[in-house]
CSV table of C-alpha atoms in Angstrom, one decimal:
chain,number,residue,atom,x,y,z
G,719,UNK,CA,0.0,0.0,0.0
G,720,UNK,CA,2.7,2.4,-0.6
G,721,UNK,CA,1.3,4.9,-2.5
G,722,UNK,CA,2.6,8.5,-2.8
G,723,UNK,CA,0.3,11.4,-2.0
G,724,UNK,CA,0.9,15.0,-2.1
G,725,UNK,CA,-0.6,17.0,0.5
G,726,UNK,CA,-1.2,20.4,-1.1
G,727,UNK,CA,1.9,21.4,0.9
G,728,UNK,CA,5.0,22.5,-0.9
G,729,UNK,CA,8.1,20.1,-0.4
G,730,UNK,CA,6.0,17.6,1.7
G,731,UNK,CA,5.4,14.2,0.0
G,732,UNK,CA,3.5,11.3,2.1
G,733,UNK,CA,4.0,7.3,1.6
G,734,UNK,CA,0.8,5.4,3.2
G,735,UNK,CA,2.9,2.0,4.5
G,736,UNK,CA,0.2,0.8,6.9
G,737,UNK,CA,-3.6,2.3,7.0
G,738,UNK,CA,-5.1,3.5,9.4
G,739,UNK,CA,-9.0,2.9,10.4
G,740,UNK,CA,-11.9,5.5,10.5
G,741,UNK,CA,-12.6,8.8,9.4
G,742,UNK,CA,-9.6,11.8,9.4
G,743,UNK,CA,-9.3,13.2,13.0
G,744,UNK,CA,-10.9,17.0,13.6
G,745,UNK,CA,-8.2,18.4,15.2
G,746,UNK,CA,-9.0,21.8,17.0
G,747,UNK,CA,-7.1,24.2,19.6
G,748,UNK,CA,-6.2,21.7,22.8
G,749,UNK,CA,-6.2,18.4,21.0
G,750,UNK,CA,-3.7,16.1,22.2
G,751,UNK,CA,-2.1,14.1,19.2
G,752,UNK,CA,-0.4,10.5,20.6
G,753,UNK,CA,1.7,9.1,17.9
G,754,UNK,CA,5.6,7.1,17.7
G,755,UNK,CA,8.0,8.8,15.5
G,756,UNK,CA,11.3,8.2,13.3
G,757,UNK,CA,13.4,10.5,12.1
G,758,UNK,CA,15.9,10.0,8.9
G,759,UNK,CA,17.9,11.6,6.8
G,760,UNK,CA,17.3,11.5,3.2
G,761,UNK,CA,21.2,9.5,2.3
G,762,UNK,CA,21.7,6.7,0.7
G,763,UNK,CA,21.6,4.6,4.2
G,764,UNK,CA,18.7,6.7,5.6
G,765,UNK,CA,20.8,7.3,8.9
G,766,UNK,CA,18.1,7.4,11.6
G,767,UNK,CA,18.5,10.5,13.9
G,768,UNK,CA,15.5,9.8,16.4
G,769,UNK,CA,13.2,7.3,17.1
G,770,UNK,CA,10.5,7.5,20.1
G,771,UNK,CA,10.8,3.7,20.3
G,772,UNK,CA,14.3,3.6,21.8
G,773,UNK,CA,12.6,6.1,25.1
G,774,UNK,CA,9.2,3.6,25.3
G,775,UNK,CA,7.3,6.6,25.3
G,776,UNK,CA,5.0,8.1,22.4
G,777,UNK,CA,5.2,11.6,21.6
G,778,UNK,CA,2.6,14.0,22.6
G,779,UNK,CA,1.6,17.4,21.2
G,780,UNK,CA,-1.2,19.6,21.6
G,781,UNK,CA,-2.3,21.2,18.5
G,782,UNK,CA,-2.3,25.0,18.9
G,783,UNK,CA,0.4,25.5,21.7
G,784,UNK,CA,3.1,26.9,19.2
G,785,UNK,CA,5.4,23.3,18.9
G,786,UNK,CA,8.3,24.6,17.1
G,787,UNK,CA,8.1,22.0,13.9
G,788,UNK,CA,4.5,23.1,12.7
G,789,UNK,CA,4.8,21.0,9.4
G,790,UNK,CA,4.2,17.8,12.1
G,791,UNK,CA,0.4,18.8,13.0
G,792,UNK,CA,-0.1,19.3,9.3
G,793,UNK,CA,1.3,15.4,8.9
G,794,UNK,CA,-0.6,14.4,11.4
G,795,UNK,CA,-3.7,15.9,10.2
G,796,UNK,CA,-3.8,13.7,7.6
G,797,UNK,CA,-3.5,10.3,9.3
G,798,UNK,CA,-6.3,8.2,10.6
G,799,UNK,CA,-6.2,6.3,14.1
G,800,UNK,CA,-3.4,3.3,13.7
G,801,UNK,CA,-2.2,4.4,10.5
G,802,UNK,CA,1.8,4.2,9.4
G,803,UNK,CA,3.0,6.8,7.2
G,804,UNK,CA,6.1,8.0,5.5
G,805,UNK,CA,6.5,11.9,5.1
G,806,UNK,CA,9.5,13.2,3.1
G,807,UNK,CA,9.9,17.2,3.8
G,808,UNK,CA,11.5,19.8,2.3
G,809,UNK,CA,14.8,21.9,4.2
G,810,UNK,CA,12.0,24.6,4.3
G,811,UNK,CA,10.1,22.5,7.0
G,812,UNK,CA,12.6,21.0,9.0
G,813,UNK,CA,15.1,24.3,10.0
G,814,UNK,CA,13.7,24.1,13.6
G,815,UNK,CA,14.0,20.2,14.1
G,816,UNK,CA,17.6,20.2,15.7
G,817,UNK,CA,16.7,22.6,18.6
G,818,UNK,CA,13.2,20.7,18.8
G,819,UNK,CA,14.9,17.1,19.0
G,820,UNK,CA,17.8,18.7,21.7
G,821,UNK,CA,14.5,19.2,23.8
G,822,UNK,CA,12.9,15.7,23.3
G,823,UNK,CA,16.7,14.2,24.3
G,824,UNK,CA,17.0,16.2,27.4
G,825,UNK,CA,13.6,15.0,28.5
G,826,UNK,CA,14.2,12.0,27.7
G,827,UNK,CA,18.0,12.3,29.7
G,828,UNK,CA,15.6,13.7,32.9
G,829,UNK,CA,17.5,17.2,32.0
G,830,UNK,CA,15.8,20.5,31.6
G,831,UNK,CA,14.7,21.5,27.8
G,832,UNK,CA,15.9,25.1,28.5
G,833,UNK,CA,18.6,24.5,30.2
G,834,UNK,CA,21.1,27.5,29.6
G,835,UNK,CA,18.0,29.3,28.0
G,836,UNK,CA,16.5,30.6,31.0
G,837,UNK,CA,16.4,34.5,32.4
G,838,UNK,CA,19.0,35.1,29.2
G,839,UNK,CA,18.1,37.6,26.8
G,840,UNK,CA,16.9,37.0,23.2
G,841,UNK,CA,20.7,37.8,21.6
G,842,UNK,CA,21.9,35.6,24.6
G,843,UNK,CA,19.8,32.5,23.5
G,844,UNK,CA,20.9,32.8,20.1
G,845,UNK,CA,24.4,31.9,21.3
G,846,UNK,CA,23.2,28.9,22.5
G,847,UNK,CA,21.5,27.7,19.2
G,848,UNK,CA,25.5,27.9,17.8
G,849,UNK,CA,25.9,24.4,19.5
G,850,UNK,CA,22.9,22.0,20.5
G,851,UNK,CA,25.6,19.3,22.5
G,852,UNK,CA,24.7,16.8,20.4
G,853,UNK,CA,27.5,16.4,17.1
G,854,UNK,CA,24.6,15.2,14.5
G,855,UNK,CA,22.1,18.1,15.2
G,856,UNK,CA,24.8,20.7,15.1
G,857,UNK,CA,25.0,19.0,11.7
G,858,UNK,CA,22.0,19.8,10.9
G,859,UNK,CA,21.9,23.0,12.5
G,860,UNK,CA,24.6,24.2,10.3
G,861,UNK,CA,23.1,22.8,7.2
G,862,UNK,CA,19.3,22.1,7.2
G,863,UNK,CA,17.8,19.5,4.5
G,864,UNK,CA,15.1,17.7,3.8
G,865,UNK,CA,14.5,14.8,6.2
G,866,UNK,CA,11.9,11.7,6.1
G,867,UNK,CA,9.6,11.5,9.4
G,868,UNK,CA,7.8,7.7,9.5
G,869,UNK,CA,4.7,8.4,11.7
G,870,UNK,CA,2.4,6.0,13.7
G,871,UNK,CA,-0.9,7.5,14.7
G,872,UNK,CA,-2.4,6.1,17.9
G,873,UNK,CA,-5.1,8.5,18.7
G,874,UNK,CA,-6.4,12.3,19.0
G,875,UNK,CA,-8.5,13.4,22.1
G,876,UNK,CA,-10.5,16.6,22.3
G,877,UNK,CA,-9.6,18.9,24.7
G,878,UNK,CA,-12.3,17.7,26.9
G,879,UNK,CA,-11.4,14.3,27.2
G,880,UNK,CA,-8.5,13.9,28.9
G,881,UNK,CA,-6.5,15.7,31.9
G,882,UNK,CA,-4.6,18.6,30.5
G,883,UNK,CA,-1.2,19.8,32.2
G,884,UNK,CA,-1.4,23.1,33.4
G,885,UNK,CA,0.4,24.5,31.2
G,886,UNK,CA,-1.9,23.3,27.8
G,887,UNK,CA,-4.9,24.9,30.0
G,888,UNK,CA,-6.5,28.6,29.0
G,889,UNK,CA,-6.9,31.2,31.4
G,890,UNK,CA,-11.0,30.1,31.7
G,891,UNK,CA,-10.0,26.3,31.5
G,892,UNK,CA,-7.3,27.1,34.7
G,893,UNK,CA,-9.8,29.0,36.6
G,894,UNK,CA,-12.7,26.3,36.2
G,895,UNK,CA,-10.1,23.5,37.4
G,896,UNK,CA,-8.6,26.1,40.9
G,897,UNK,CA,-12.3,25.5,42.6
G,898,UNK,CA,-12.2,21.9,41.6
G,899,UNK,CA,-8.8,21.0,42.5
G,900,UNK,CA,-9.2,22.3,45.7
G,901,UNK,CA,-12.5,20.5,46.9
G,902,UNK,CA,-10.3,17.4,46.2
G,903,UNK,CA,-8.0,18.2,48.4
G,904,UNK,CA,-9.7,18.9,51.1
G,905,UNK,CA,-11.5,15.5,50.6
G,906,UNK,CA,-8.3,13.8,50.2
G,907,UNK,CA,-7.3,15.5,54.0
G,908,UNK,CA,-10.4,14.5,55.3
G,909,UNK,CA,-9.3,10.5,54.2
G,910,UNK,CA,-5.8,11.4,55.5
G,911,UNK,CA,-4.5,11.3,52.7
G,912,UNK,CA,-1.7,13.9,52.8
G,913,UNK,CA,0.6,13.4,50.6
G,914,UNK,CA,-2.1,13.3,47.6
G,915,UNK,CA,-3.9,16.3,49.5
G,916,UNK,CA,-0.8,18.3,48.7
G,917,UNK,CA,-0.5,17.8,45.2
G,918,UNK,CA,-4.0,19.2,44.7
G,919,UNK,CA,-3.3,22.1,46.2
G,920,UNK,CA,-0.1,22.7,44.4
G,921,UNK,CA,-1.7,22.2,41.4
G,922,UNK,CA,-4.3,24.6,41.8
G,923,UNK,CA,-1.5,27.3,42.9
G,924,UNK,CA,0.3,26.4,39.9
G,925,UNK,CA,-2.8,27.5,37.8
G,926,UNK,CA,-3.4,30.6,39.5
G,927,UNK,CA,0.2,31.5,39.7
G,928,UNK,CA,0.4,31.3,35.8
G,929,UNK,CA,-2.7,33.6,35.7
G,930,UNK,CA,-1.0,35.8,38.2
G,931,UNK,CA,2.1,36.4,35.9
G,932,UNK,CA,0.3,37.9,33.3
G,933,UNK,CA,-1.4,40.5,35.7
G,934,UNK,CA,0.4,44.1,37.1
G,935,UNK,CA,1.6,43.5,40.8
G,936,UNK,CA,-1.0,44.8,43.8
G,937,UNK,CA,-3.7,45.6,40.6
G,938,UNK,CA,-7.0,44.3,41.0
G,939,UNK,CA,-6.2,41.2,38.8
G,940,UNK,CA,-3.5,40.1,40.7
G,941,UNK,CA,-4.8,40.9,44.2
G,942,UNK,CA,-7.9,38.7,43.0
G,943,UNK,CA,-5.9,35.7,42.3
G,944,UNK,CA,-3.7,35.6,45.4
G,945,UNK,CA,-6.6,35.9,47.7
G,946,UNK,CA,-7.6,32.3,46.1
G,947,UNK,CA,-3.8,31.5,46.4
G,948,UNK,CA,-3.6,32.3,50.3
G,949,UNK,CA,-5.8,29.5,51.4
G,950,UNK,CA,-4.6,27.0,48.7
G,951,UNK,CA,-1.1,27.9,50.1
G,952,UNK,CA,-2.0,27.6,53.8
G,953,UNK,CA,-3.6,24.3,53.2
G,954,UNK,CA,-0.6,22.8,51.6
G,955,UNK,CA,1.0,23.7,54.3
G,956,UNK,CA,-0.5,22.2,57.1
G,957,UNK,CA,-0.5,18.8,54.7
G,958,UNK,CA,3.4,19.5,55.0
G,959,UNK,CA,3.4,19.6,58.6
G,960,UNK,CA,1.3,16.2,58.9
G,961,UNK,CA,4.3,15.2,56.7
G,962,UNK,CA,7.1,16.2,58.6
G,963,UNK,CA,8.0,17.8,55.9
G,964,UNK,CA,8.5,21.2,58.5
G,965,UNK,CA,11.4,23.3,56.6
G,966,UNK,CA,9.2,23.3,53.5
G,967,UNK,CA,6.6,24.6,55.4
G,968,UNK,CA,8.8,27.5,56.9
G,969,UNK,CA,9.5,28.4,53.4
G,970,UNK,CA,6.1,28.7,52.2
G,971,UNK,CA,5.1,30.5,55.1
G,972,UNK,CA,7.9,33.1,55.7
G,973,UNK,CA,7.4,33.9,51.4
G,974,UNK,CA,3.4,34.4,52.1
G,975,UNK,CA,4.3,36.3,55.0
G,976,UNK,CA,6.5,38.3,53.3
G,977,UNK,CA,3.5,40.0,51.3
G,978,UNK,CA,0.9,39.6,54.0
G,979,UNK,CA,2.5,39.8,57.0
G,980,UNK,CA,-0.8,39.9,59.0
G,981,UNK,CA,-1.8,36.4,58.4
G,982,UNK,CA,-2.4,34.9,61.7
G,983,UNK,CA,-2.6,31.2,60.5
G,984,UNK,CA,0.6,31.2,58.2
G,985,UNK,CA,2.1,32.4,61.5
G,986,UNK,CA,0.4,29.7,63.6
G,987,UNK,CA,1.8,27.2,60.9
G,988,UNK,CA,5.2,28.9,60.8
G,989,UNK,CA,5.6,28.8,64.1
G,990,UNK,CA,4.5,25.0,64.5
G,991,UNK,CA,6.8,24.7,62.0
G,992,UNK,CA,9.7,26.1,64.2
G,993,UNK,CA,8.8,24.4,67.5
G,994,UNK,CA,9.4,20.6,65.3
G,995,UNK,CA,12.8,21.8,64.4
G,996,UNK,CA,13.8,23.1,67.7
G,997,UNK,CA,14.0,26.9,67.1
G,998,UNK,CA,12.5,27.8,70.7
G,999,UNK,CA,12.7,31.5,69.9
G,1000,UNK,CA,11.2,31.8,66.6
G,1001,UNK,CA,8.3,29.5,67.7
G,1002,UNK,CA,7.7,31.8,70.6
G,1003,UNK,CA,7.9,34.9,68.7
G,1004,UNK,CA,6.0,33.9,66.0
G,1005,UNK,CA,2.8,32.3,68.4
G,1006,UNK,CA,2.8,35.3,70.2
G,1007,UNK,CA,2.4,36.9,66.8
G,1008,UNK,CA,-0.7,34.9,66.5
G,1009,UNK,CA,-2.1,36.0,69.7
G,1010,UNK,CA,-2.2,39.8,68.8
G,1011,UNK,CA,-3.1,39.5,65.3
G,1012,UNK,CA,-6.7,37.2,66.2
G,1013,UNK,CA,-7.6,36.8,69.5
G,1014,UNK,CA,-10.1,33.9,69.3
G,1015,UNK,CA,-6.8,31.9,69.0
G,1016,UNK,CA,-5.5,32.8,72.1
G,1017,UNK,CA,-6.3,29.3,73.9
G,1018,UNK,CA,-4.9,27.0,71.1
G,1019,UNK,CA,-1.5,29.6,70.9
G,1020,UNK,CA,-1.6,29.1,74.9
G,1021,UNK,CA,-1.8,25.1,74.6
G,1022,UNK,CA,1.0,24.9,72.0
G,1023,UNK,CA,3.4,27.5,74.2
G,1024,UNK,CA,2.9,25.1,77.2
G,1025,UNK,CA,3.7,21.8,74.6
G,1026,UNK,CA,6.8,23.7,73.5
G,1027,UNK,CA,8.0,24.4,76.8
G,1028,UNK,CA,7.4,20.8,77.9
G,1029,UNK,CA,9.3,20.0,74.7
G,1030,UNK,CA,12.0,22.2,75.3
G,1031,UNK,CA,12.8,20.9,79.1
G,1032,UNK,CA,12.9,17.4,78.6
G,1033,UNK,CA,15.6,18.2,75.5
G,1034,UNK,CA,17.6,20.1,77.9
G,1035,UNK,CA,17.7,17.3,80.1
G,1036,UNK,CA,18.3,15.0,77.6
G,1037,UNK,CA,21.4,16.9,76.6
G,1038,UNK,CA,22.9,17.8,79.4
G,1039,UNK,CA,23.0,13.9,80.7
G,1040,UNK,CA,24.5,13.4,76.9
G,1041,UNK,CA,27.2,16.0,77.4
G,1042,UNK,CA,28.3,15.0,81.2
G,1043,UNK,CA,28.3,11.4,79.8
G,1044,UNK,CA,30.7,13.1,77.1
G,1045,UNK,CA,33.2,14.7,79.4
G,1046,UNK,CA,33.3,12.3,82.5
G,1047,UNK,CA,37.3,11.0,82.6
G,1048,UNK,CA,37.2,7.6,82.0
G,1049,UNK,CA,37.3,5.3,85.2
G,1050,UNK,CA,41.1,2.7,85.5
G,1051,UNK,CA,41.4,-0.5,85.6
């Protein structure tokens, strides 16, 4: 079955080599595309440069969210589900694919895509472009030409039906999911479940974070948002505490502090937080904190002072029998 068909695309050719079943997909904005890829060169031993197969992964795009080799969704747009095709394209189609395959290999290595990319300036990134650190895409880096992609189509989902990453989510798409995220996570508390509890959360901070960077400091926009991060934030934290997880929580809470430095209950956590890790001052300081800023907590600030102080004795105790133990002279024969 290895016909050749033109796809009304200049310097693109397609070989069917297995078909595919059912009708063309109807790809739109926030479609995921799942498909295993091959990458040759077009030589006399059609040298393979990259092959999904060797991670055990498929590839996944989503149509619309500006992947740097935009000849692919036009491939795949002519595929059906479990179809095998052979695509031969043009230099004009492929100049991006050594910076987009140095991305796919550092994922695949567990390294960062942008690694050396970030907080640079445009005319600093372009420096990096001069060498990928891999010898065969500087190759073709230095001199693009055409290349043969063999494709096998798995499936296409609509945006709706399947979990989108946060970062494949529109603004309205983010803010439907913050509300949602969050009821799950206190659920997920509720069962104990911390660890899972606090992944929610993060998640919807994430979201609303990524709204919050488009949006002017202290504006109403941004002010908005963080008064749905605040709680989201607070909750994580006291998952992190059932955790023992206590110096993340002492980050969280001194940077929410940092811009609302009135917040009683980040205090209460921070504080908490302290008193696990032995910092009898900061503990002390930071409940009495609590005390002024609301009141009503007042008896729960006055049963964790007297826990900390019963805390605090018995290590002193402790210690001190460790350090006369330490610098007793030892006894003859």
């Amino acid at each position: 079955m290895e016909e050749t068909y033109l796809l009304n695309v200049e310097g693109v050719k397609k070989k069917i080599l297995h078909g595919g079943q059912g009708e063309l997909p109807k790809l739109q904005d926030g479609s995921k595309i799942t498909f295993h890829f091959q990458t040759l060169k077009d030589d006399f031993e059609r040298t393979v440069i990259d092959d999904s197969r060797e991670a055990g992964i498929p590839m996944e795009i989503i149509v619309g969210k500006m992947f740097k080799l935009e000849i692919w969704e036009t491939l795949l747009s002519s595929m059906r589900a479990g179809e095998v095709a052979e695509f031969w394209c043009d230099a004009i189609h492929t100049g991006m694919y050594a910076l987009v395959s140095r991305g796919m290999r550092r994922i695949a290595e567990g390294r960062d895509p942008l690694e050396g990319q970030k907080h640079r300036c445009g005319m600093g990134n372009m420096f990096d472009y001069h060498s990928t650190g891999y010898d065969d895409l500087d190759e073709l880096q230095r001199t693009p030409q055409p290349l043969i992609f063999i494709m096998e189509l798995f499936r296409v989902e609509e945006p709706s039906a399947y979990k989108r990453d946060t970062w494949a989510m529109s603004k309205e798409e983010k803010l439907a999911a913050v509300p949602v995220l969050h009821s799950e996570g206190n659920r997920l508390v509720l069962c104990k479940e911390f660890g899972q509890a606090a992944a929610k959360y993060q998640e919807a901070v994430i979201c609303l974070r990524n709204l919050q960077a488009k949006e002017k400091p202290w504006e109403d926009g941004w002010l908005k948002l963080e008064s749905l991060v605040t709680p989201l934030v607070l909750n994580y934290c006291q998952c992190q505490l059932e955790l023992g997880e206590y110096y993340e929580v002492l980050e969280h809470t001194t940077e929410l502090l940092q811009k609302h430095n009135e917040n009683a209950k980040a205090y209460f956590k921070r504080a908490k937080a302290h008193a696990a890790v032995w910092n009898e001052r900061e503990a002390r300081e930071d409940f009495q904190r609590v005390a002024h800023l609301d009141p009503s907590m007042a008896a729960a600030v006055k049963k964790e002072l007297k826990q900390l102080g019963e805390r605090m004795r018995k290590k002193h105790v402790e210690d001190r029998k460790r350090y006369q133990g330490l610098f007793q002279p030892p006894q003859g024969p």
